[in-house]
Coordinates of C-alpha atoms in Angstrom, one line a residue:
Chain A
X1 CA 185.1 126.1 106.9
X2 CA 185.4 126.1 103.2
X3 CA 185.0 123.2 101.3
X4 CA 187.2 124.0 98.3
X5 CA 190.9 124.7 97.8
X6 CA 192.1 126.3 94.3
X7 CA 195.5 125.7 93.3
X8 CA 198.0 127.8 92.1
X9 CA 196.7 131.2 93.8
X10 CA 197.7 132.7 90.8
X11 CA 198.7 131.8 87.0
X12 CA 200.4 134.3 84.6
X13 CA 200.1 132.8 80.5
X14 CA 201.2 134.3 77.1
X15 CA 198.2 134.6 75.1
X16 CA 196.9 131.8 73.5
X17 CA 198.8 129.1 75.6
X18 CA 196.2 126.9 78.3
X19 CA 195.9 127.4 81.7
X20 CA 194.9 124.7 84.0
X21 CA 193.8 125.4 87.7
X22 CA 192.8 122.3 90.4
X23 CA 190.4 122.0 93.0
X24 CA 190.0 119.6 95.8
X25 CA 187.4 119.4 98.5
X26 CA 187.2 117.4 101.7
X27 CA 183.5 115.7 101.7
X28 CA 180.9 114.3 99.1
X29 CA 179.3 116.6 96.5
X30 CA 175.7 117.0 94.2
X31 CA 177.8 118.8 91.7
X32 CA 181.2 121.4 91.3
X33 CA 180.6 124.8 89.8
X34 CA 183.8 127.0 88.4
X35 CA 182.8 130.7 88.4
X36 CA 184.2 133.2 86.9
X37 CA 185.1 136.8 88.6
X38 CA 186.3 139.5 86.7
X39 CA 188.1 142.6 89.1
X40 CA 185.7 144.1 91.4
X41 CA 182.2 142.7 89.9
X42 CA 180.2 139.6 90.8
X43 CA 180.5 136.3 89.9
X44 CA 179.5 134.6 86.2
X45 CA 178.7 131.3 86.5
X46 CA 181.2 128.8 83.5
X47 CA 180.1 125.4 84.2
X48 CA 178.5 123.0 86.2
X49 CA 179.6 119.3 86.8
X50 CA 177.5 116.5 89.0
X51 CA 178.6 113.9 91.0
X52 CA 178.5 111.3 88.3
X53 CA 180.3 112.9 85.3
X54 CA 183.8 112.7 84.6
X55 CA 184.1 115.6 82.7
X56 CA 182.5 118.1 81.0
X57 CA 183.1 120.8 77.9
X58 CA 181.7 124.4 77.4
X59 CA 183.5 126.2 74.4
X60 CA 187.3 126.6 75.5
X61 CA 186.1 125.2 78.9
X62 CA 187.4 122.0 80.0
X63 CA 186.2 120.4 83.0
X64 CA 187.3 117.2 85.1
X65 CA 186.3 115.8 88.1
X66 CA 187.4 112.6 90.0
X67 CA 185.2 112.1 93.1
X68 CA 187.9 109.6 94.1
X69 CA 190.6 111.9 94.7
X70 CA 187.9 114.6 95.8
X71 CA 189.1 117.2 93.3
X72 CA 188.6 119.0 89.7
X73 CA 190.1 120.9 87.1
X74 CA 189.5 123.9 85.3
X75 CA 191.4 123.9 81.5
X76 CA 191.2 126.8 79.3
X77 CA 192.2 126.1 75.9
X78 CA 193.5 129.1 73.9
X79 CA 193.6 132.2 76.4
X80 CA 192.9 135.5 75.7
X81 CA 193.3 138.7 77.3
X82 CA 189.6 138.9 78.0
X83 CA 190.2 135.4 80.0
X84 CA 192.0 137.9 82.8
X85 CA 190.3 136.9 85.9
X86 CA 189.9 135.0 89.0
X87 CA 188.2 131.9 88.7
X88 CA 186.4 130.1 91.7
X89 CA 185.4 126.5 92.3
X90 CA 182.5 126.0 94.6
X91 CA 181.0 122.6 95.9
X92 CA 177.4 121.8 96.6
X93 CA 176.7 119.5 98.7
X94 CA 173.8 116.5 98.6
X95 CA 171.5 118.2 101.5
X96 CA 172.2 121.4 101.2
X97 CA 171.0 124.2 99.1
X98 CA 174.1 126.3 99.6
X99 CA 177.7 126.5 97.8
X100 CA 181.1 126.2 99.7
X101 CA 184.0 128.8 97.8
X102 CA 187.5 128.1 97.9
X103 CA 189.6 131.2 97.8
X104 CA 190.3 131.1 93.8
X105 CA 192.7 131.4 91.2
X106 CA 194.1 134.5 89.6
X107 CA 195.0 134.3 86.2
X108 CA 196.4 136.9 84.2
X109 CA 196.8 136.3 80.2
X110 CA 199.5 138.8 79.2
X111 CA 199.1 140.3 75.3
Chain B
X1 CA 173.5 138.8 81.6
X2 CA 171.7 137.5 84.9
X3 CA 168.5 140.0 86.1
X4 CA 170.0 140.6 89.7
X5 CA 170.6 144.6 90.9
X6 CA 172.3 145.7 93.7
X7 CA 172.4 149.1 94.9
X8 CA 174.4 151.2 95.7
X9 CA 177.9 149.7 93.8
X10 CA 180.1 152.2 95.9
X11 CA 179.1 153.3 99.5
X12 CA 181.2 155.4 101.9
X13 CA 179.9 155.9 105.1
X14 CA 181.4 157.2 108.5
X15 CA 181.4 154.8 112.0
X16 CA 178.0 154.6 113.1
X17 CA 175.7 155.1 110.7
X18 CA 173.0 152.7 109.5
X19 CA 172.7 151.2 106.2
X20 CA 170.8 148.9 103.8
X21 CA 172.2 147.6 100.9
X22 CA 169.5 146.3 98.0
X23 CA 169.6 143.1 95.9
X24 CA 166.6 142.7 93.5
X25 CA 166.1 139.6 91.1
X26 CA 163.8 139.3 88.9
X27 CA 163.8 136.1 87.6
X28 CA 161.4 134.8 90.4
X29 CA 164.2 132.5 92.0
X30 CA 163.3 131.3 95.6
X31 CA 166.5 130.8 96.5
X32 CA 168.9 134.1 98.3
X33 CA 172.3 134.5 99.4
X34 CA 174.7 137.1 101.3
X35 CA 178.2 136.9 100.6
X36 CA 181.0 138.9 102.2
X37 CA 184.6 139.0 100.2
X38 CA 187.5 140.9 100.9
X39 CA 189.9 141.9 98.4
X40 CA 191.5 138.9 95.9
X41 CA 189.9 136.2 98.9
X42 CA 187.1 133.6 99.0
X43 CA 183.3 134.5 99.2
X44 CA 182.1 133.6 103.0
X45 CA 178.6 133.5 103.0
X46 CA 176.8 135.3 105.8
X47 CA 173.0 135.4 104.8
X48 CA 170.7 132.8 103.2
X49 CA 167.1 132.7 102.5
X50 CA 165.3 129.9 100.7
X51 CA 161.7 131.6 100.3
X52 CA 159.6 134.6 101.6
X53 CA 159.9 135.0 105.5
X54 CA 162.6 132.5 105.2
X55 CA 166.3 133.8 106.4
X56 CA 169.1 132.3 107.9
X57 CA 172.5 133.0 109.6
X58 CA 175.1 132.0 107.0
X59 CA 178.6 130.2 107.7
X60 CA 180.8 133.7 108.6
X61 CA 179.0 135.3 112.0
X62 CA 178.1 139.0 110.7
X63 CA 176.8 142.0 113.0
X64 CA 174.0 142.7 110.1
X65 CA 170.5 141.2 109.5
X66 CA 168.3 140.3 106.3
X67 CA 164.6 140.2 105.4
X68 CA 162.8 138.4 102.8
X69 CA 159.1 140.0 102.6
X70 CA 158.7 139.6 98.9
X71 CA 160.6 136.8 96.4
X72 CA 162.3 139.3 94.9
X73 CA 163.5 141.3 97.2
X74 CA 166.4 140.6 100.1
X75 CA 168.3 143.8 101.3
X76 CA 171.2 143.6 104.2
X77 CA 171.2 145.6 107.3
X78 CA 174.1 147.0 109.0
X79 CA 172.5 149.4 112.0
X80 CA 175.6 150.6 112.9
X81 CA 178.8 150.1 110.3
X82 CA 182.2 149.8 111.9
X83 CA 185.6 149.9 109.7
X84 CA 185.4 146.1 110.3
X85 CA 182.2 146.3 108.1
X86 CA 184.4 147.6 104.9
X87 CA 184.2 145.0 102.4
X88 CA 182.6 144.0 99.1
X89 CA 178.9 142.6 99.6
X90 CA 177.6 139.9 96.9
X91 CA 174.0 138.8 96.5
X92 CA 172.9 135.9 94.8
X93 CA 169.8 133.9 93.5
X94 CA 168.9 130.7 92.2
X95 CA 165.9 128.7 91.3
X96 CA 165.8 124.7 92.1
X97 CA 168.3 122.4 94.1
X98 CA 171.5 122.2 92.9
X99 CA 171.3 124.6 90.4
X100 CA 173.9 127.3 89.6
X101 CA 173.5 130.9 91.4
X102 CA 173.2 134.2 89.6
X103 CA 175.3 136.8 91.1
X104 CA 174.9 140.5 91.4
X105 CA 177.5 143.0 90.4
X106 CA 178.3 143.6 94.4
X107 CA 178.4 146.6 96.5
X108 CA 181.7 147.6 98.3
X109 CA 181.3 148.8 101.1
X110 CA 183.8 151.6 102.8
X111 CA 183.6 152.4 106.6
X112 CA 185.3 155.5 107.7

């Protein structure tokens, strides 16, 4: 079964408001990945947070995580049109070489 | 930009008919994956490998099979494609544990 669970499914923003999206999975993790996926291509990976950070920042990119409440966020500061896409959370797990998906959030920055 | 190729991006195939779909890396990553995702849903991966005559059934039970004869190679096998089969097919590397994976640009796949 899959680990992660995005919340909303979907998130429409003006351009150059923030979006925020959630995750939350069920058991303990190595680290928690947000992904990127653009409309019919593979995924680009955005950042990667472990086990023992609180949060972490890549460019517009905010992320939290709070093992406690087994769940993350995903903030982007300042969308853009470009920033149209559906972004994934995945969870890897301490003995395991393999990521869980959750089923992702679509956002769509409108011009 | 990530050095993983998958070939074809489009395929359209009739009921029956066998097929391999490629996935190339050339970064030298051990580590291989098979994911499966349907339209606007979550990747379910299906194949894993984590080294050179190394494969393994993923979490979602799939009808096709994998091979791992050289690091940088790892195509899927369908020997006989079904409409259930259509789909989009994402292959993935990565070096190290924990690390993050490198996805190819996917092949979707259309069974007639």
């Amino acid at each position: 079964s899959q680990q992660g669970e995005e919340d909303p499914q979907a998130l429409s923003i003006q351009e150059g408001e923030n979006a925020t999206m959630n995750c939350s999975y069920k058991t303990s993790i190595n680290n928690l990945q947000w992904y990127r996926q653009n409309s019919g291509r593979g995924l680009v990976h955005l950042i990667l947070i472990r086990s023992n950070e609180r949060e972490k920042h890549s460019g517009r990119l905010r992320v939290t995580l709070d093992t406690s409440k087994k769940s993350s966020s995903l903030l982007i500061t300042a969308s853009r049109a470009a920033d149209t896409a559906s972004y994934f959370c995945a969870t890897a797990l301490s003995n395991d070489y393999k990521l869980s998906f959750g089923a992702g959030t679509t956002v769509t920055v409108r011009a | 930009e990530a050095d993983i190729y998958q070939t074809p991006r489009y395929l359209v195939i009739g009921t029956g008919k066998k097929i391999t779909l490629e996935c190339s890396q050339t970064m030298g990553h051990d580590k291989m994956y098979w994911y499966q995702q349907d339209p606007g849903m979550e990747l379910h991966l299906i194949h894993y490998s984590y080294g050179v005559n190394s494969t393994e059934k993923g979490d979602l039970s799939s009808e096709s099979t994998v091979s791992r004869i050289r690091t940088e190679h790892f195509p899927l096998t369908l020997e006989s494609a079904r409409p259930s089969h259509t789909s989009q097919y994402l292959c993935a590397s990565k070096d190290g544990n924990y690390n993050e994976q490198f996805f190819g640009p996917g092949t979707r796949l259309t069974v007639l």
